[in-house]
């Protein structure tokens, strides 16, 4: 595929790599392409990062026809740059787009676009420990139309951002509030899709959690509000009597790339993994009787974030004395060693930039 490259004439100063935070800074360029039914995907280009003009009646702004992805580029000890499982993001975006009646982007086109924008902004891939270049592909309906019908004009764009830890706590445990009023996803809905609408409706739970002093919300199922599903912006996993548990990805839970990678690793280590539903009552009981050994949230942005406390309806349990668990630490070390290229990747998950 041919990508036109228009380089900025005004490169931005690079931020302090020791104080990146998450998502505050944007690199110099962005990838864009357009879709129309007669031309398919066309006009692939890399242009200086900047505003995208939109008609005020663009459907994305009114009816939230929008999907996105999140992956990272890592600087290896030898100075090379590598991506982690970009094919998984491409596949997930296909599924999200199908659910939102948006055109598909072929996997190789998606991966090529990610690699090219990172190569153009290679000097934005940080090298400080724990930092990376977050890649945010997103797609939306650019067509203007107030009536509610499916549209035919779309824009796909990729921006990137040099990032450090997602949580201010870093790898230290976070506190999570279980949401019992609002729900995130229902059967037949968009829970499995990575679309802006899911995060917009989840904002109220996240806002409430933060207002009450918690870093994340934990969502329960949308029908009975009984079963543990996922955290605000990431999946949720825990260990009961040494065995790992996480909610199944059967429609209402996001099929996380980090979640999938961790399941692979745990199984290889001989640790049983239950992708099964568990009620919040049973989880809280396990917290009280000591069988809940460790818990963590996981996602591309957060990597692996230990959970030190869980509050459900005022009942708060402390997990592993509010310390990172042994298996959580081992998983974090192993996964991040692969991602940052400190050890060989036995799974074929790494895509190196040529
Ligand atoms: C990611 O982990 O890549 C996400 O998209 C989650 C978001 C809340 C930052």
Coordinates of C-alpha atoms and ligand atoms in Angstrom, one line a residue:
X1 CA 0.0 0.0 0.0
X2 CA 1.3 3.4 -0.9
X3 CA 1.4 6.0 1.9
X4 CA 2.1 9.6 1.1
X5 CA 4.3 11.3 3.8
X6 CA 4.1 15.0 4.5
X7 CA 6.6 15.8 7.3
X8 CA 6.0 18.7 9.7
X9 CA 8.1 21.8 9.3
X10 CA 7.7 22.5 13.0
X11 CA 8.7 19.5 15.1
X12 CA 7.6 19.8 18.7
X13 CA 10.1 19.7 21.6
X14 CA 10.2 16.2 23.2
X15 CA 8.7 16.0 26.7
X16 CA 10.8 14.9 29.8
X17 CA 10.7 11.1 29.6
X18 CA 10.7 10.8 33.3
X19 CA 7.3 12.7 33.6
X20 CA 5.3 11.5 30.6
X21 CA 2.1 10.5 32.5
X22 CA -0.4 8.9 30.1
X23 CA -1.7 10.4 26.9
X24 CA -0.7 14.0 27.6
X25 CA 1.8 14.4 24.7
X26 CA 1.2 13.7 21.0
X27 CA 3.9 13.0 18.5
X28 CA 4.5 15.1 15.4
X29 CA 2.5 13.2 12.9
X30 CA -0.7 11.2 12.3
X31 CA -1.8 8.6 9.8
X32 CA -5.1 9.1 7.9
X33 CA -7.1 7.4 5.2
X34 CA -10.6 7.8 3.9
X35 CA -13.3 5.3 2.9
X36 CA -16.1 5.6 0.4
X37 CA -18.0 2.7 -1.1
X38 CA -16.8 3.4 -4.7
X39 CA -13.1 3.9 -3.8
X40 CA -12.8 1.7 -0.7
X41 CA -9.9 2.8 1.6
X42 CA -7.9 5.5 -0.2
X43 CA -5.6 8.5 0.2
X44 CA -3.3 6.8 2.8
X45 CA -1.2 9.6 4.2
X46 CA 1.0 10.7 7.1
X47 CA 0.5 14.3 7.9
X48 CA 1.5 16.7 10.7
X49 CA -0.6 16.1 13.9
X50 CA -3.5 18.5 13.9
X51 CA -7.2 19.2 14.0
X52 CA -9.5 17.1 11.7
X53 CA -12.2 19.3 10.1
X54 CA -15.7 17.8 10.4
X55 CA -19.1 19.0 9.4
X56 CA -21.2 19.7 12.5
X57 CA -23.7 17.0 11.5
X58 CA -21.0 14.3 11.1
X59 CA -22.7 11.1 12.3
X60 CA -19.8 10.2 14.7
X61 CA -20.6 13.4 16.7
X62 CA -24.3 12.5 17.0
X63 CA -24.7 8.8 17.0
X64 CA -21.3 7.7 18.2
X65 CA -20.4 5.5 15.2
X66 CA -16.7 5.2 16.3
X67 CA -14.3 2.5 17.1
X68 CA -10.7 2.5 18.4
X69 CA -7.7 0.4 19.4
X70 CA -4.7 0.7 21.7
X71 CA -1.3 -0.8 21.3
X72 CA 2.3 0.2 22.0
X73 CA 5.7 0.5 20.4
X74 CA 8.6 -0.4 22.7
X75 CA 12.3 0.7 22.6
X76 CA 14.5 -2.4 23.1
X77 CA 17.8 -2.4 24.9
X78 CA 19.6 -2.3 21.5
X79 CA 17.6 0.7 20.4
X80 CA 15.3 -1.1 18.0
X81 CA 11.6 -0.6 18.0
X82 CA 9.0 -3.3 18.3
X83 CA 5.2 -3.7 18.5
X84 CA 3.3 -6.2 20.6
X85 CA 0.7 -8.4 18.8
X86 CA -0.6 -5.7 16.4
X87 CA -2.5 -8.4 14.5
X88 CA -4.7 -8.9 17.5
X89 CA -5.7 -5.3 17.5
X90 CA -6.4 -5.5 13.8
X91 CA -8.6 -8.5 14.3
X92 CA -10.5 -6.9 17.2
X93 CA -11.0 -3.7 15.2
X94 CA -12.6 -5.9 12.5
X95 CA -15.1 -7.3 15.0
X96 CA -15.8 -3.9 16.5
X97 CA -16.4 -2.4 13.0
X98 CA -18.7 -5.2 12.0
X99 CA -20.8 -4.6 15.2
X100 CA -21.0 -0.8 14.5
X101 CA -21.8 -1.3 10.7
X102 CA -18.4 0.3 9.7
X103 CA -16.2 -0.9 6.9
X104 CA -13.5 -3.4 7.6
X105 CA -9.8 -2.6 7.5
X106 CA -7.7 -5.6 6.2
X107 CA -5.3 -6.8 8.9
X108 CA -2.2 -6.2 6.9
X109 CA -3.3 -2.7 6.1
X110 CA -3.9 -1.9 9.8
X111 CA -0.5 -3.3 10.8
X112 CA 1.3 -1.6 8.0
X113 CA -0.3 1.8 8.9
X114 CA 0.8 1.3 12.6
X115 CA 4.3 0.4 11.6
X116 CA 4.7 3.3 9.2
X117 CA 3.4 6.0 11.7
X118 CA 5.8 4.7 14.3
X119 CA 8.7 4.6 11.8
X120 CA 8.0 8.2 10.8
X121 CA 7.9 9.3 14.5
X122 CA 10.6 6.9 15.6
X123 CA 12.3 9.6 17.7
X124 CA 9.2 9.8 19.8
X125 CA 9.5 6.2 21.0
X126 CA 11.0 6.8 24.5
X127 CA 13.7 4.7 26.1
X128 CA 13.3 5.4 29.8
X129 CA 12.4 2.3 31.8
X130 CA 8.6 1.7 31.7
X131 CA 7.9 4.1 28.9
X132 CA 6.6 3.4 25.4
X133 CA 4.8 5.0 22.5
X134 CA 1.1 4.4 22.8
X135 CA -0.6 3.9 19.4
X136 CA -4.2 5.0 19.1
X137 CA -5.9 3.9 15.9
X138 CA -9.5 5.1 15.6
X139 CA -12.2 5.2 13.0
X140 CA -15.4 7.2 12.7
X141 CA -18.2 8.3 10.4
X142 CA -17.3 11.6 8.8
X143 CA -20.4 11.8 6.7
X144 CA -23.0 14.4 7.7
X145 CA -26.6 13.2 8.2
X146 CA -29.1 14.0 10.9
X147 CA -31.4 11.1 9.9
X148 CA -30.5 7.8 11.4
X149 CA -29.3 5.6 8.6
X150 CA -26.0 3.8 8.1
X151 CA -23.4 6.0 6.4
X152 CA -20.8 5.4 3.7
X153 CA -18.0 7.8 4.4
X154 CA -15.4 7.0 7.1
X155 CA -12.0 8.2 8.3
X156 CA -9.4 6.0 9.9
X157 CA -6.7 7.8 11.8
X158 CA -3.7 6.8 14.0
X159 CA -2.2 9.2 16.6
X160 CA 0.6 8.3 18.9
X161 CA 1.6 9.4 22.4
X162 CA 4.8 8.8 24.4
X163 CA 3.6 7.4 27.7
X164 CA 4.7 6.2 31.2
X165 CA 2.6 4.4 33.7
X166 CA -1.2 4.7 33.3
X167 CA -1.9 4.9 37.0
X168 CA -0.2 7.4 39.2
X169 CA 0.3 4.4 41.6
X170 CA 2.6 2.8 38.9
X171 CA 3.0 -0.8 39.8
X172 CA 1.8 -0.2 43.3
X173 CA -1.7 -1.6 44.1
X174 CA -4.8 0.4 43.3
X175 CA -8.2 0.4 45.0
X176 CA -11.3 -0.6 43.0
X177 CA -15.0 0.3 43.6
X178 CA -17.6 -2.3 42.5
X179 CA -20.4 -0.5 40.7
X180 CA -23.9 -1.7 41.7
X181 CA -26.1 1.0 40.2
X182 CA -25.1 1.5 36.5
X183 CA -24.1 -1.2 34.0
X184 CA -21.6 -1.2 31.2
X185 CA -22.8 -3.9 28.8
X186 CA -25.7 -6.2 28.1
X187 CA -26.2 -9.3 26.1
X188 CA -26.5 -8.4 22.4
X189 CA -24.9 -5.0 23.0
X190 CA -21.4 -3.7 22.3
X191 CA -19.5 -4.9 25.3
X192 CA -17.0 -6.9 23.3
X193 CA -16.4 -4.0 20.9
X194 CA -13.8 -1.3 21.4
X195 CA -16.1 1.6 20.7
X196 CA -16.2 5.1 22.2
X197 CA -19.9 4.6 23.2
X198 CA -18.9 1.9 25.8
X199 CA -16.5 4.3 27.5
X200 CA -18.9 7.2 27.4
X201 CA -21.6 5.2 29.2
X202 CA -19.0 3.9 31.6
X203 CA -17.7 7.3 32.5
X204 CA -20.3 7.8 35.2
X205 CA -19.0 4.7 37.1
X206 CA -15.4 5.8 36.7
X207 CA -16.2 9.3 37.8
X208 CA -18.0 8.0 40.9
X209 CA -15.1 5.7 41.8
X210 CA -12.6 8.5 41.5
X211 CA -14.7 10.9 43.5
X212 CA -14.9 8.3 46.3
X213 CA -11.1 7.7 46.3
X214 CA -10.8 4.7 44.0
X215 CA -8.7 4.4 40.9
X216 CA -11.1 2.2 38.9
X217 CA -14.6 1.0 38.7
X218 CA -15.4 -2.8 38.5
X219 CA -18.4 -3.6 36.4
X220 CA -20.9 -6.3 37.1
X221 CA -23.0 -8.0 34.4
X222 CA -25.8 -5.9 33.0
X223 CA -28.7 -8.3 33.6
X224 CA -28.5 -9.5 37.2
X225 CA -25.7 -7.2 38.4
X226 CA -24.3 -10.2 40.1
X227 CA -21.3 -11.5 38.1
X228 CA -17.9 -9.8 38.0
X229 CA -17.0 -8.6 34.5
X230 CA -14.3 -6.0 33.8
X231 CA -12.7 -2.9 35.3
X232 CA -13.2 0.6 33.8
X233 CA -10.6 0.5 31.1
X234 CA -9.1 -2.9 31.5
X235 CA -9.8 -6.6 32.2
X236 CA -9.9 -8.0 35.7
X237 CA -8.2 -11.2 37.0
X238 CA -7.7 -12.8 40.4
X239 CA -6.3 -15.9 42.0
X240 CA -8.4 -18.2 44.2
X241 CA -6.4 -20.9 46.0
X242 CA -3.7 -20.4 43.5
X243 CA -5.9 -20.7 40.4
X244 CA -6.5 -17.8 38.0
X245 CA -10.0 -16.5 37.3
X246 CA -11.4 -14.0 34.8
X247 CA -14.7 -13.3 33.2
X248 CA -15.3 -15.1 29.9
X249 CA -15.3 -13.0 26.7
X250 CA -18.8 -14.0 25.6
X251 CA -20.1 -10.7 24.3
X252 CA -20.1 -8.3 27.2
X253 CA -16.4 -8.3 28.1
X254 CA -13.6 -6.8 26.0
X255 CA -11.3 -9.5 24.6
X256 CA -8.1 -7.8 25.9
X257 CA -4.8 -8.5 24.2
X258 CA -3.0 -8.3 27.5
X259 CA -5.7 -10.6 29.0
X260 CA -5.1 -13.2 26.2
X261 CA -1.3 -13.0 26.6
X262 CA -1.5 -13.5 30.4
X263 CA -3.8 -16.5 29.9
X264 CA -1.3 -18.1 27.5
X265 CA 1.6 -17.5 29.9
X266 CA -0.3 -18.8 33.0
X267 CA -1.3 -21.9 31.2
X268 CA 2.3 -22.4 30.1
X269 CA 3.4 -22.1 33.7
X270 CA 0.9 -24.9 34.6
X271 CA -1.5 -22.5 36.5
X272 CA -5.1 -23.4 35.8
X273 CA -7.1 -20.5 34.3
X274 CA -10.9 -20.3 34.7
X275 CA -12.5 -18.1 32.1
X276 CA -15.8 -18.4 34.0
X277 CA -18.3 -16.2 35.7
X278 CA -18.1 -15.6 39.4
X279 CA -20.5 -13.7 41.5
X280 CA -19.4 -10.6 43.4
X281 CA -20.7 -12.3 46.6
X282 CA -18.4 -15.3 46.1
X283 CA -15.5 -13.0 45.3
X284 CA -16.1 -10.9 48.4
X285 CA -16.5 -14.1 50.5
X286 CA -13.1 -15.3 49.2
X287 CA -11.6 -11.9 50.1
X288 CA -12.9 -12.4 53.7
X289 CA -11.9 -16.1 54.1
X290 CA -8.4 -15.6 52.7
X291 CA -8.8 -17.7 49.5
X292 CA -8.5 -14.6 47.3
X293 CA -4.7 -14.4 47.1
X294 CA -4.1 -11.8 44.4
X295 CA -6.0 -9.6 42.0
X296 CA -5.0 -7.3 39.1
X297 CA -6.4 -5.3 36.3
X298 CA -4.7 -5.7 32.9
X299 CA -4.8 -3.9 29.6
X300 CA -2.5 -2.3 27.0
X301 CA -2.5 1.0 28.8
X302 CA -2.2 -0.3 32.3
X303 CA -0.2 -3.4 31.6
X304 CA -0.7 -5.2 34.9
X305 CA -1.9 -3.2 37.8
X306 CA -2.3 -5.0 41.2
X307 CA -5.5 -4.5 43.0
X308 CA -5.0 -4.0 46.7
X309 CA -8.6 -3.3 47.8
X310 CA -12.1 -4.0 46.6
X311 CA -15.2 -2.2 47.9
X312 CA -18.7 -3.5 47.3
X313 CA -21.6 -1.7 48.9
X314 CA -19.4 -0.4 51.7
X315 CA -17.8 -3.7 52.5
X316 CA -14.0 -3.3 51.7
X317 CA -11.6 -6.2 51.4
X318 CA -7.9 -5.8 51.4
X319 CA -6.1 -8.2 49.0
X320 CA -2.6 -9.6 49.8
X321 CA -2.0 -6.9 52.5
X322 CA -2.2 -4.3 49.8
X323 CA 1.0 -5.6 48.3
X324 CA 1.8 -6.8 44.8
X325 CA 1.3 -10.6 44.7
X326 CA 4.1 -13.0 43.9
X327 CA 2.5 -14.3 40.7
X328 CA 1.3 -10.8 39.6
X329 CA 4.9 -9.6 39.9
X330 CA 6.3 -12.6 38.1
X331 CA 3.7 -12.1 35.3
X332 CA 4.5 -8.4 35.1
X333 CA 8.2 -9.0 34.8
X334 CA 7.9 -11.7 32.2
X335 CA 5.4 -9.9 30.0
X336 CA 7.2 -6.6 30.1
X337 CA 10.5 -8.3 29.5
X338 CA 9.0 -9.7 26.2
X339 CA 7.4 -6.4 25.3
X340 CA 10.5 -4.3 25.8
X341 CA 12.7 -7.0 24.2
X342 CA 14.8 -7.8 27.3
X343 CA 14.2 -11.5 26.7
X344 CA 13.5 -13.6 23.6
X345 CA 9.8 -13.8 22.6
X346 CA 8.9 -17.5 22.7
X347 CA 5.3 -16.9 21.3
X348 CA 5.9 -15.0 18.1
X349 CA 4.1 -11.9 19.5
X350 CA 6.7 -9.4 18.6
X351 CA 6.7 -7.4 15.3
X352 CA 10.0 -5.6 14.8
X353 CA 10.1 -2.4 12.8
X354 CA 12.4 -2.9 9.7
Ligands
LIG1 C1 -6.0 0.5 26.4 O1 -5.6 -0.1 27.4 O2 -5.3 0.6 25.3 C2 -7.3 1.3 26.4 O3 -7.8 1.6 25.3 C3 -7.9 1.6 27.7 C4 -8.1 3.1 27.8 C5 -8.9 3.4 29.0 C6 -6.8 3.9 27.9

